[in-house]
């Protein structure tokens, strides 16, 4: 069995949080429909139904906010840790703009299952680590030009 990467675990957690948040959002609509004033006949019952409906929706909104914050954090961390740039881009754009893109990006991270290697240095970093030649003031035209005005 292949070892699971950290980005894959985070992407699975983020995907679960997104699905839970969607279910809770649908739950708010259902609570308004079933507990709402539609089925209440007496004026005394309308106030109680409205109060109960408000408390249920407030609790669901707080729970949805917590779940969305967890989804946001887990998705961003998974996107940063993955090596697949397409999945990284889709997830980050999806988190901020369109959640269906984040959904696709997280699934790609799960399928790709590969983290960025900490010891892997890119060619850019290797080039920057090479010893630079010493430049004297005679060789550098910028240093020789006088800016006295």
PDB file of C-alpha atoms in Angstrom:
ATOM      1  CA  UNK A   1       0.000   0.000   0.000  1.00  0.00           C
ATOM      2  CA  UNK A   2       1.317   3.412  -0.982  1.00  0.00           C
ATOM      3  CA  UNK A   3       2.027   5.824   1.835  1.00  0.00           C
ATOM      4  CA  UNK A   4      -0.531   8.625   1.990  1.00  0.00           C
ATOM      5  CA  UNK A   5       0.838  12.124   1.678  1.00  0.00           C
ATOM      6  CA  UNK A   6      -0.029  14.901   4.095  1.00  0.00           C
ATOM      7  CA  UNK A   7      -1.694  16.878   1.316  1.00  0.00           C
ATOM      8  CA  UNK A   8      -3.960  13.908   0.546  1.00  0.00           C
ATOM      9  CA  UNK A   9      -5.059  13.639   4.184  1.00  0.00           C
ATOM     10  CA  UNK A  10      -5.709  17.378   4.362  1.00  0.00           C
ATOM     11  CA  UNK A  11      -7.612  17.305   1.058  1.00  0.00           C
ATOM     12  CA  UNK A  12      -9.845  14.480   2.304  1.00  0.00           C
ATOM     13  CA  UNK A  13     -10.557  16.454   5.486  1.00  0.00           C
ATOM     14  CA  UNK A  14     -11.271  19.619   3.488  1.00  0.00           C
ATOM     15  CA  UNK A  15     -13.591  17.741   1.143  1.00  0.00           C
ATOM     16  CA  UNK A  16     -15.503  16.276   4.089  1.00  0.00           C
ATOM     17  CA  UNK A  17     -15.821  19.751   5.631  1.00  0.00           C
ATOM     18  CA  UNK A  18     -17.148  21.155   2.349  1.00  0.00           C
ATOM     19  CA  UNK A  19     -19.769  18.401   2.091  1.00  0.00           C
ATOM     20  CA  UNK A  20     -20.814  18.915   5.728  1.00  0.00           C
ATOM     21  CA  UNK A  21     -21.129  22.673   5.139  1.00  0.00           C
ATOM     22  CA  UNK A  22     -23.319  22.094   2.078  1.00  0.00           C
ATOM     23  CA  UNK A  23     -25.567  19.714   4.035  1.00  0.00           C
ATOM     24  CA  UNK A  24     -25.873  22.230   6.888  1.00  0.00           C
ATOM     25  CA  UNK A  25     -26.707  25.022   4.450  1.00  0.00           C
ATOM     26  CA  UNK A  26     -29.503  22.893   3.029  1.00  0.00           C
ATOM     27  CA  UNK A  27     -30.574  22.253   6.635  1.00  0.00           C
ATOM     28  CA  UNK A  28     -31.243  25.970   7.139  1.00  0.00           C
ATOM     29  CA  UNK A  29     -33.626  25.998   4.190  1.00  0.00           C
ATOM     30  CA  UNK A  30     -35.386  22.880   5.416  1.00  0.00           C
ATOM     31  CA  UNK A  31     -35.760  24.315   8.913  1.00  0.00           C
ATOM     32  CA  UNK A  32     -37.336  27.480   7.503  1.00  0.00           C
ATOM     33  CA  UNK A  33     -39.722  25.420   5.430  1.00  0.00           C
ATOM     34  CA  UNK A  34     -40.871  22.901   8.029  1.00  0.00           C
ATOM     35  CA  UNK A  35     -40.753  25.006  11.177  1.00  0.00           C
ATOM     36  CA  UNK A  36     -41.781  28.228   9.469  1.00  0.00           C
ATOM     37  CA  UNK A  37     -45.081  29.991   9.765  1.00  0.00           C
ATOM     38  CA  UNK A  38     -46.624  27.992   6.917  1.00  0.00           C
ATOM     39  CA  UNK A  39     -48.187  25.288   9.114  1.00  0.00           C
ATOM     40  CA  UNK A  40     -49.080  27.426  12.128  1.00  0.00           C
ATOM     41  CA  UNK A  41     -52.734  28.459  12.502  1.00  0.00           C
ATOM     42  CA  UNK A  42     -52.910  30.243  15.864  1.00  0.00           C
ATOM     43  CA  UNK A  43     -51.170  33.615  16.467  1.00  0.00           C
ATOM     44  CA  UNK A  44     -49.757  32.343  19.783  1.00  0.00           C
ATOM     45  CA  UNK A  45     -48.020  29.485  18.008  1.00  0.00           C
ATOM     46  CA  UNK A  46     -46.574  31.780  15.338  1.00  0.00           C
ATOM     47  CA  UNK A  47     -44.344  33.582  17.842  1.00  0.00           C
ATOM     48  CA  UNK A  48     -43.026  30.317  19.293  1.00  0.00           C
ATOM     49  CA  UNK A  49     -42.432  28.893  15.806  1.00  0.00           C
ATOM     50  CA  UNK A  50     -40.654  32.072  14.722  1.00  0.00           C
ATOM     51  CA  UNK A  51     -38.477  32.090  17.856  1.00  0.00           C
ATOM     52  CA  UNK A  52     -37.609  28.403  17.450  1.00  0.00           C
ATOM     53  CA  UNK A  53     -36.895  28.906  13.762  1.00  0.00           C
ATOM     54  CA  UNK A  54     -34.573  31.809  14.559  1.00  0.00           C
ATOM     55  CA  UNK A  55     -32.683  29.846  17.209  1.00  0.00           C
ATOM     56  CA  UNK A  56     -32.273  26.818  14.943  1.00  0.00           C
ATOM     57  CA  UNK A  57     -31.029  28.977  12.086  1.00  0.00           C
ATOM     58  CA  UNK A  58     -28.633  30.875  14.359  1.00  0.00           C
ATOM     59  CA  UNK A  59     -27.153  27.608  15.635  1.00  0.00           C
ATOM     60  CA  UNK A  60     -26.822  26.289  12.084  1.00  0.00           C
ATOM     61  CA  UNK A  61     -25.199  29.512  10.850  1.00  0.00           C
ATOM     62  CA  UNK A  62     -22.620  29.377  13.659  1.00  0.00           C
ATOM     63  CA  UNK A  63     -21.927  25.709  12.924  1.00  0.00           C
ATOM     64  CA  UNK A  64     -21.662  26.386   9.180  1.00  0.00           C
ATOM     65  CA  UNK A  65     -19.221  29.243   9.851  1.00  0.00           C
ATOM     66  CA  UNK A  66     -16.974  26.987  11.927  1.00  0.00           C
ATOM     67  CA  UNK A  67     -17.076  24.239   9.292  1.00  0.00           C
ATOM     68  CA  UNK A  68     -16.340  26.702   6.458  1.00  0.00           C
ATOM     69  CA  UNK A  69     -13.350  28.125   8.339  1.00  0.00           C
ATOM     70  CA  UNK A  70     -12.003  24.591   8.833  1.00  0.00           C
ATOM     71  CA  UNK A  71     -12.618  23.836   5.135  1.00  0.00           C
ATOM     72  CA  UNK A  72     -10.866  27.052   4.118  1.00  0.00           C
ATOM     73  CA  UNK A  73      -7.771  26.386   6.243  1.00  0.00           C
ATOM     74  CA  UNK A  74      -7.478  22.684   5.340  1.00  0.00           C
ATOM     75  CA  UNK A  75      -7.912  23.361   1.620  1.00  0.00           C
ATOM     76  CA  UNK A  76      -5.300  26.113   1.527  1.00  0.00           C
ATOM     77  CA  UNK A  77      -2.755  23.999   3.432  1.00  0.00           C
ATOM     78  CA  UNK A  78      -3.424  20.987   1.169  1.00  0.00           C
ATOM     79  CA  UNK A  79      -2.980  23.177  -1.908  1.00  0.00           C
ATOM     80  CA  UNK A  80       0.305  24.579  -0.649  1.00  0.00           C
ATOM     81  CA  UNK A  81       1.698  21.144   0.230  1.00  0.00           C
ATOM     82  CA  UNK A  82       0.844  19.378  -3.037  1.00  0.00           C
ATOM     83  CA  UNK A  83       3.253  19.134  -5.949  1.00  0.00           C
ATOM     84  CA  UNK A  84       0.568  19.221  -8.671  1.00  0.00           C
ATOM     85  CA  UNK A  85       0.323  22.842  -9.843  1.00  0.00           C
ATOM     86  CA  UNK A  86      -3.031  22.344 -11.582  1.00  0.00           C
ATOM     87  CA  UNK A  87      -4.638  21.004  -8.416  1.00  0.00           C
ATOM     88  CA  UNK A  88      -2.973  23.759  -6.412  1.00  0.00           C
ATOM     89  CA  UNK A  89      -4.336  26.482  -8.709  1.00  0.00           C
ATOM     90  CA  UNK A  90      -7.836  25.010  -8.886  1.00  0.00           C
ATOM     91  CA  UNK A  91      -8.057  24.633  -5.123  1.00  0.00           C
ATOM     92  CA  UNK A  92      -6.850  28.135  -4.283  1.00  0.00           C
ATOM     93  CA  UNK A  93      -9.041  29.798  -6.924  1.00  0.00           C
ATOM     94  CA  UNK A  94     -11.976  27.614  -5.892  1.00  0.00           C
ATOM     95  CA  UNK A  95     -11.680  28.458  -2.215  1.00  0.00           C
ATOM     96  CA  UNK A  96     -11.889  32.176  -2.958  1.00  0.00           C
ATOM     97  CA  UNK A  97     -14.203  32.279  -5.993  1.00  0.00           C
ATOM     98  CA  UNK A  98     -16.115  29.125  -6.950  1.00  0.00           C
ATOM     99  CA  UNK A  99     -16.362  26.134  -4.571  1.00  0.00           C
ATOM    100  CA  UNK A 100     -16.854  23.633  -7.414  1.00  0.00           C
ATOM    101  CA  UNK A 101     -13.292  24.416  -8.551  1.00  0.00           C
ATOM    102  CA  UNK A 102     -12.035  23.729  -5.030  1.00  0.00           C
ATOM    103  CA  UNK A 103     -13.991  20.469  -5.069  1.00  0.00           C
ATOM    104  CA  UNK A 104     -12.246  19.418  -8.310  1.00  0.00           C
ATOM    105  CA  UNK A 105      -8.853  20.618  -7.038  1.00  0.00           C
ATOM    106  CA  UNK A 106      -9.178  18.680  -3.786  1.00  0.00           C
ATOM    107  CA  UNK A 107     -10.129  15.528  -5.688  1.00  0.00           C
ATOM    108  CA  UNK A 108      -7.064  16.012  -7.904  1.00  0.00           C
ATOM    109  CA  UNK A 109      -4.882  16.354  -4.796  1.00  0.00           C
ATOM    110  CA  UNK A 110      -6.361  13.119  -3.427  1.00  0.00           C
ATOM    111  CA  UNK A 111      -5.708  11.273  -6.695  1.00  0.00           C
ATOM    112  CA  UNK A 112      -2.217  12.752  -7.213  1.00  0.00           C
ATOM    113  CA  UNK A 113      -1.105  11.868  -3.637  1.00  0.00           C
ATOM    114  CA  UNK A 114       2.317  13.545  -3.736  1.00  0.00           C
ATOM    115  CA  UNK A 115       3.749  16.275  -1.527  1.00  0.00           C
ATOM    116  CA  UNK A 116       6.448  18.779  -2.287  1.00  0.00           C
ATOM    117  CA  UNK A 117       9.759  17.280  -1.203  1.00  0.00           C
ATOM    118  CA  UNK A 118      11.489  19.472   1.377  1.00  0.00           C
ATOM    119  CA  UNK A 119      14.942  18.439   0.146  1.00  0.00           C
ATOM    120  CA  UNK A 120      14.027  19.009  -3.497  1.00  0.00           C
ATOM    121  CA  UNK A 121      15.639  22.207  -4.652  1.00  0.00           C
ATOM    122  CA  UNK A 122      14.560  23.661  -7.937  1.00  0.00           C
ATOM    123  CA  UNK A 123      16.976  24.730 -10.644  1.00  0.00           C
ATOM    124  CA  UNK A 124      16.338  28.341  -9.648  1.00  0.00           C
ATOM    125  CA  UNK A 125      17.586  27.666  -6.122  1.00  0.00           C
ATOM    126  CA  UNK A 126      20.585  25.685  -7.394  1.00  0.00           C
ATOM    127  CA  UNK A 127      21.589  28.556  -9.663  1.00  0.00           C
ATOM    128  CA  UNK A 128      21.326  31.030  -6.823  1.00  0.00           C
ATOM    129  CA  UNK A 129      23.497  28.891  -4.557  1.00  0.00           C
ATOM    130  CA  UNK A 130      26.454  28.876  -6.962  1.00  0.00           C
ATOM    131  CA  UNK A 131      29.396  31.025  -6.038  1.00  0.00           C
ATOM    132  CA  UNK A 132      29.139  34.337  -7.864  1.00  0.00           C
ATOM    133  CA  UNK A 133      32.283  35.812  -9.424  1.00  0.00           C
ATOM    134  CA  UNK A 134      33.785  38.836  -7.741  1.00  0.00           C
ATOM    135  CA  UNK A 135      33.112  42.034  -9.679  1.00  0.00           C
ATOM    136  CA  UNK A 136      35.563  44.848  -9.269  1.00  0.00           C
ATOM    137  CA  UNK A 137      34.576  48.470  -9.567  1.00  0.00           C
ATOM    138  CA  UNK A 138      36.410  48.698 -12.916  1.00  0.00           C
ATOM    139  CA  UNK A 139      34.257  45.933 -14.382  1.00  0.00           C
ATOM    140  CA  UNK A 140      30.942  47.356 -13.285  1.00  0.00           C
ATOM    141  CA  UNK A 141      29.915  50.349 -15.385  1.00  0.00           C
ATOM    142  CA  UNK A 142      27.148  51.292 -13.013  1.00  0.00           C
ATOM    143  CA  UNK A 143      29.586  51.759 -10.150  1.00  0.00           C
ATOM    144  CA  UNK A 144      31.981  53.763 -12.330  1.00  0.00           C
ATOM    145  CA  UNK A 145      29.389  56.270 -13.491  1.00  0.00           C
ATOM    146  CA  UNK A 146      29.253  59.319 -11.304  1.00  0.00           C
ATOM    147  CA  UNK A 147      25.887  60.695 -10.394  1.00  0.00           C
ATOM    148  CA  UNK A 148      27.157  64.022  -9.097  1.00  0.00           C
ATOM    149  CA  UNK A 149      24.787  66.817  -9.984  1.00  0.00           C
TER     150      UNK A 149
END
